[in-house]
CSV table of C-alpha atoms in Angstrom, one decimal:
chain,number,residue,atom,x,y,z
M,110,MET,CA,6.1,-19.6,14.2
M,111,SER,CA,2.6,-20.1,13.0
M,112,LEU,CA,0.6,-18.1,10.5
M,113,ARG,CA,-2.0,-17.3,13.1
M,114,ILE,CA,0.8,-15.6,15.3
M,115,THR,CA,1.8,-13.7,12.2
M,116,VAL,CA,-1.7,-12.4,11.4
M,117,ARG,CA,-2.1,-11.5,15.1
M,118,ILE,CA,1.1,-9.5,15.2
M,119,LEU,CA,0.2,-7.8,11.9
M,120,ALA,CA,-3.2,-6.9,13.2
M,121,GLN,CA,-1.7,-5.6,16.5
M,122,PHE,CA,0.8,-3.6,14.5
M,123,GLY,CA,-2.0,-2.0,12.5
M,124,ALA,CA,-4.0,-1.2,15.6
M,125,LYS,CA,-0.8,0.6,17.1
M,126,MET,CA,-0.5,2.6,13.9
M,127,ARG,CA,-4.2,3.7,14.3
M,128,LEU,CA,-3.5,5.3,17.4
M,129,PHE,CA,-1.2,7.8,15.6
M,130,PRO,CA,-3.3,9.3,12.9
M,131,ALA,CA,-0.7,12.0,12.0
M,132,PHE,CA,1.6,9.2,11.1
M,133,LEU,CA,-0.7,7.7,8.5
M,134,ILE,CA,1.1,7.7,5.2
M,135,ILE,CA,-1.0,9.0,2.3
M,136,ALA,CA,0.4,9.3,-1.1
M,137,PRO,CA,-0.1,12.7,-2.8
M,138,LEU,CA,-2.3,11.5,-5.4
M,139,LEU,CA,-3.9,14.7,-6.2
M,140,THR,CA,-1.0,17.0,-6.8
M,141,GLY,CA,-2.8,18.9,-9.4
M,142,CYS,CA,-5.5,20.3,-6.9
M,143,ALA,CA,-4.9,23.1,-4.5
M,144,SER,CA,-3.0,21.8,-1.5
M,145,LEU,CA,-4.9,24.0,1.2
M,146,THR,CA,-8.3,25.8,1.3
M,147,GLN,CA,-8.5,29.4,2.1
M,148,GLU,CA,-9.6,28.6,5.7
M,149,GLU,CA,-6.6,26.2,6.0
M,150,CYS,CA,-4.3,29.0,4.7
M,151,ALA,CA,-5.8,31.6,7.1
M,152,THR,CA,-5.8,29.4,10.2
M,153,GLY,CA,-3.0,27.1,9.6
M,154,ASP,CA,-0.3,26.2,12.2
M,155,TRP,CA,2.5,26.0,9.8
M,156,SER,CA,4.7,23.9,12.1
M,157,ASN,CA,1.9,21.3,12.3
M,158,ILE,CA,1.3,21.6,8.5
M,159,GLY,CA,5.0,20.8,7.9
M,160,LEU,CA,4.9,18.1,10.5
M,161,ALA,CA,1.8,16.5,8.7
M,162,ASP,CA,3.4,16.6,5.4
M,163,ALA,CA,6.5,15.0,6.3
M,164,THR,CA,4.7,12.0,8.3
M,165,GLN,CA,2.7,11.7,5.3
M,166,GLY,CA,5.7,11.1,3.1
M,167,HIS,CA,5.5,14.3,1.0
M,168,ALA,CA,8.6,15.9,-0.3
M,169,GLN,CA,9.6,19.3,1.1
M,170,SER,CA,8.7,20.9,-2.2
M,171,ARG,CA,5.2,20.5,-0.9
M,172,LEU,CA,5.7,23.9,0.8
M,173,ALA,CA,5.7,25.5,-2.7
M,174,ASP,CA,2.2,24.1,-3.3
M,175,HIS,CA,1.1,25.6,-0.1
M,176,GLN,CA,2.6,28.9,-1.0
M,177,LYS,CA,0.8,28.8,-4.5
M,178,ALA,CA,-2.5,27.7,-3.0
M,179,CYS,CA,-2.4,30.4,-0.3
M,180,LYS,CA,-1.1,33.2,-2.5
M,181,ARG,CA,-4.4,33.5,-4.4
M,182,TYR,CA,-5.8,34.6,-0.9
M,183,GLY,CA,-3.2,37.0,-0.1
M,184,ILE,CA,-1.5,34.8,2.5
M,185,GLU,CA,2.2,33.8,2.9
M,186,PRO,CA,2.9,30.6,4.7
M,187,ASP,CA,5.3,30.8,7.6
M,188,GLU,CA,8.2,29.0,5.9
M,189,ALA,CA,10.6,28.9,9.0
M,190,LYS,CA,7.8,27.2,11.0
M,191,TYR,CA,6.9,24.8,8.3
M,192,LEU,CA,10.4,23.7,7.8
M,193,GLU,CA,10.8,23.2,11.6
M,194,GLY,CA,7.7,20.9,11.8
M,195,TYR,CA,8.8,19.1,8.6
M,196,ARG,CA,12.1,18.3,10.2
M,197,THR,CA,10.4,16.9,13.1
M,198,GLY,CA,7.9,14.9,10.9
M,199,LEU,CA,10.6,13.3,9.1
M,200,ALA,CA,12.1,12.0,12.4
M,201,HIS,CA,8.9,10.1,12.9
M,202,TYR,CA,8.5,9.1,9.2
M,203,CYS,CA,11.9,7.9,8.5
M,204,THR,CA,11.8,4.7,10.7
M,205,PRO,CA,11.6,1.0,9.7
M,206,THR,CA,8.0,0.8,11.2
M,207,SER,CA,6.8,3.8,9.1
M,208,GLY,CA,8.6,2.4,6.1
M,209,PHE,CA,6.9,-1.0,6.6
M,210,LYS,CA,3.5,0.7,6.8
M,211,ALA,CA,4.1,2.6,3.7
M,212,GLY,CA,5.3,-0.4,1.7
M,213,ARG,CA,2.4,-2.7,2.9
M,214,ASP,CA,-0.2,0.1,1.9
M,215,GLY,CA,1.3,0.5,-1.6
M,216,TYR,CA,2.5,4.1,-1.1
M,217,SER,CA,5.4,5.1,-3.4
M,218,TYR,CA,8.6,6.6,-1.5
M,219,GLN,CA,9.4,10.2,-2.5
M,220,ASN,CA,13.0,10.1,-1.5
M,221,VAL,CA,12.5,12.3,1.5
M,222,CYS,CA,14.6,10.6,4.2
M,223,PRO,CA,18.0,11.8,5.1
M,224,ALA,CA,21.0,9.8,4.2
M,225,ALA,CA,21.4,8.8,7.9
M,226,THR,CA,17.8,7.3,8.3
M,227,GLU,CA,16.9,6.3,4.7
M,228,PRO,CA,18.5,2.7,5.1
M,229,GLU,CA,16.4,1.8,8.1
M,230,PHE,CA,13.2,3.3,6.5
M,231,MET,CA,14.0,1.3,3.2
M,232,ARG,CA,14.5,-1.9,5.4
M,233,GLY,CA,10.9,-1.7,6.4
M,234,TYR,CA,9.5,-0.3,3.1
M,235,LEU,CA,10.8,-3.2,1.1
M,236,ARG,CA,9.5,-5.8,3.3
M,237,GLY,CA,6.2,-4.1,3.4
M,238,LYS,CA,6.1,-3.6,-0.4
M,239,VAL,CA,6.8,-7.6,-0.9
M,240,LEU,CA,3.4,-8.3,0.9
M,241,HIS,CA,1.6,-5.6,-1.0
M,242,ASP,CA,2.8,-6.8,-4.4
M,243,ILE,CA,1.9,-10.4,-3.6
M,244,GLU,CA,-1.5,-9.5,-2.2
M,245,THR,CA,-2.1,-7.4,-5.4
M,246,GLN,CA,-1.5,-10.1,-7.5
M,247,ILE,CA,-3.8,-12.4,-5.6
M,248,ILE,CA,-6.6,-10.0,-6.1
M,249,GLU,CA,-5.9,-9.9,-9.7
M,250,VAL,CA,-5.7,-13.6,-10.2
M,251,GLU,CA,-9.1,-13.9,-8.1
M,252,SER,CA,-10.6,-11.3,-10.3
M,253,ARG,CA,-9.6,-13.2,-13.5
M,254,TYR,CA,-10.8,-16.5,-12.0
M,255,ARG,CA,-14.2,-15.2,-11.2
M,256,HIS,CA,-14.4,-13.7,-14.8
M,257,LEU,CA,-13.4,-17.1,-16.2
M,258,ASP,CA,-16.3,-18.7,-14.1
M,259,ARG,CA,-18.7,-16.5,-15.8
M,260,GLU,CA,-17.4,-17.2,-19.3
M,261,ILE,CA,-17.5,-20.8,-18.6
M,262,ASP,CA,-21.2,-20.5,-17.6
M,263,THR,CA,-22.0,-18.7,-20.5
M,264,ALA,CA,-20.3,-21.3,-22.9
M,265,ARG,CA,-22.2,-24.1,-21.2
M,266,LYS,CA,-25.5,-22.5,-22.2
M,267,ALA,CA,-24.3,-22.1,-25.8
M,268,GLU,CA,-25.5,-24.5,-28.5
M,269,ASP,CA,-23.5,-27.8,-28.2
M,270,ASP,CA,-21.1,-28.1,-31.1
M,271,LYS,CA,-17.5,-28.4,-31.7
M,272,GLU,CA,-16.6,-24.9,-31.3
M,273,ARG,CA,-18.4,-24.8,-28.0
M,274,ARG,CA,-16.5,-27.8,-26.6
M,275,LYS,CA,-13.0,-26.2,-27.8
M,276,THR,CA,-13.9,-22.9,-26.0
M,277,LEU,CA,-15.0,-24.8,-22.7
M,278,GLN,CA,-11.8,-26.8,-22.9
M,279,ARG,CA,-9.7,-23.6,-23.3
M,280,LEU,CA,-11.5,-21.8,-20.3
M,281,ARG,CA,-11.2,-25.0,-18.2
M,282,ASP,CA,-7.4,-25.1,-18.9
M,283,GLU,CA,-6.9,-21.5,-18.1
M,284,ARG,CA,-9.0,-21.9,-14.9
M,285,ARG,CA,-6.6,-24.7,-13.8
M,286,ARG,CA,-3.8,-22.6,-14.5
M,287,LEU,CA,-4.9,-19.8,-12.3
M,288,GLU,CA,-5.9,-22.2,-9.7
M,289,ARG,CA,-2.1,-23.3,-9.5
M,290,GLU,CA,-0.9,-19.6,-9.8
M,291,ARG,CA,-3.4,-18.7,-6.8
M,292,GLN,CA,-1.9,-21.6,-4.8
M,293,ARG,CA,1.7,-20.5,-5.5
M,294,LEU,CA,0.9,-16.9,-4.7
M,295,ALA,CA,-0.8,-18.0,-1.3
M,296,GLU,CA,2.4,-20.0,-0.5
M,297,GLU,CA,4.4,-16.9,-1.3
M,298,ARG,CA,2.2,-14.7,0.9
M,299,ASP,CA,2.4,-17.1,3.8
M,300,ARG,CA,6.3,-17.0,3.6
M,301,ALA,CA,6.3,-13.0,3.4
M,302,LEU,CA,4.0,-12.9,6.4
M,303,LEU,CA,6.2,-15.1,8.4
M,304,GLU,CA,9.3,-12.9,7.5
M,305,ALA,CA,7.2,-9.7,8.4
M,306,ASP,CA,6.5,-11.4,11.7
M,307,LEU,CA,10.1,-11.8,12.4
M,308,PHE,CA,10.8,-8.3,11.2
M,309,LEU,CA,8.1,-6.7,13.3
M,310,GLN,CA,9.1,-8.5,16.3
M,311,GLU,CA,12.7,-7.2,15.8
M,312,ILE,CA,11.7,-3.5,15.5
M,313,ASN,CA,8.7,-3.5,17.8
M,314,PRO,CA,9.7,-6.3,20.5
M,315,ASP,CA,6.7,-5.1,22.7
M,316,ILE,CA,4.1,-6.0,20.0
């Protein structure tokens, strides 16, 4: 199976996920901020808020954040409707497809899936995380490589002496090491892409 096919399938997978914006998995990075505005508290459809929180991978304790945020406006969330929506959202979130997307995008898993569906979610999540971790390492290596190029350029312009030559040799040795590391990571990424290809075809045969 060619890498070109793999890339095409992953692109199609991403396009399909974009058709369902409610299922986009967004990590709760700003937990210190109010979870809802006054307008959201006043007009919120609590069933849909619960649905959105679950499909974004938030823990059920997110409801407590909403209660705290809305209390300052004298508004009490509808807990029953929220939990009803949350349970529906988990059914959409706790799937291998959603797990793969969460892992690939680099989001942490908040241990929200029921025991019955968590293994399938994790089956996708771990495969996606492998790709994310490799791609992150590649970005870091590329950044170090560009930094070394600038250091080498600066050293070339320095006064020619023994210390300058030693510095240039050290920097060039490090650049060659990074080139080997970049090649190794590229090969790992290709293998991970092929494995992701097979996995996505398995769980989404119509892709």
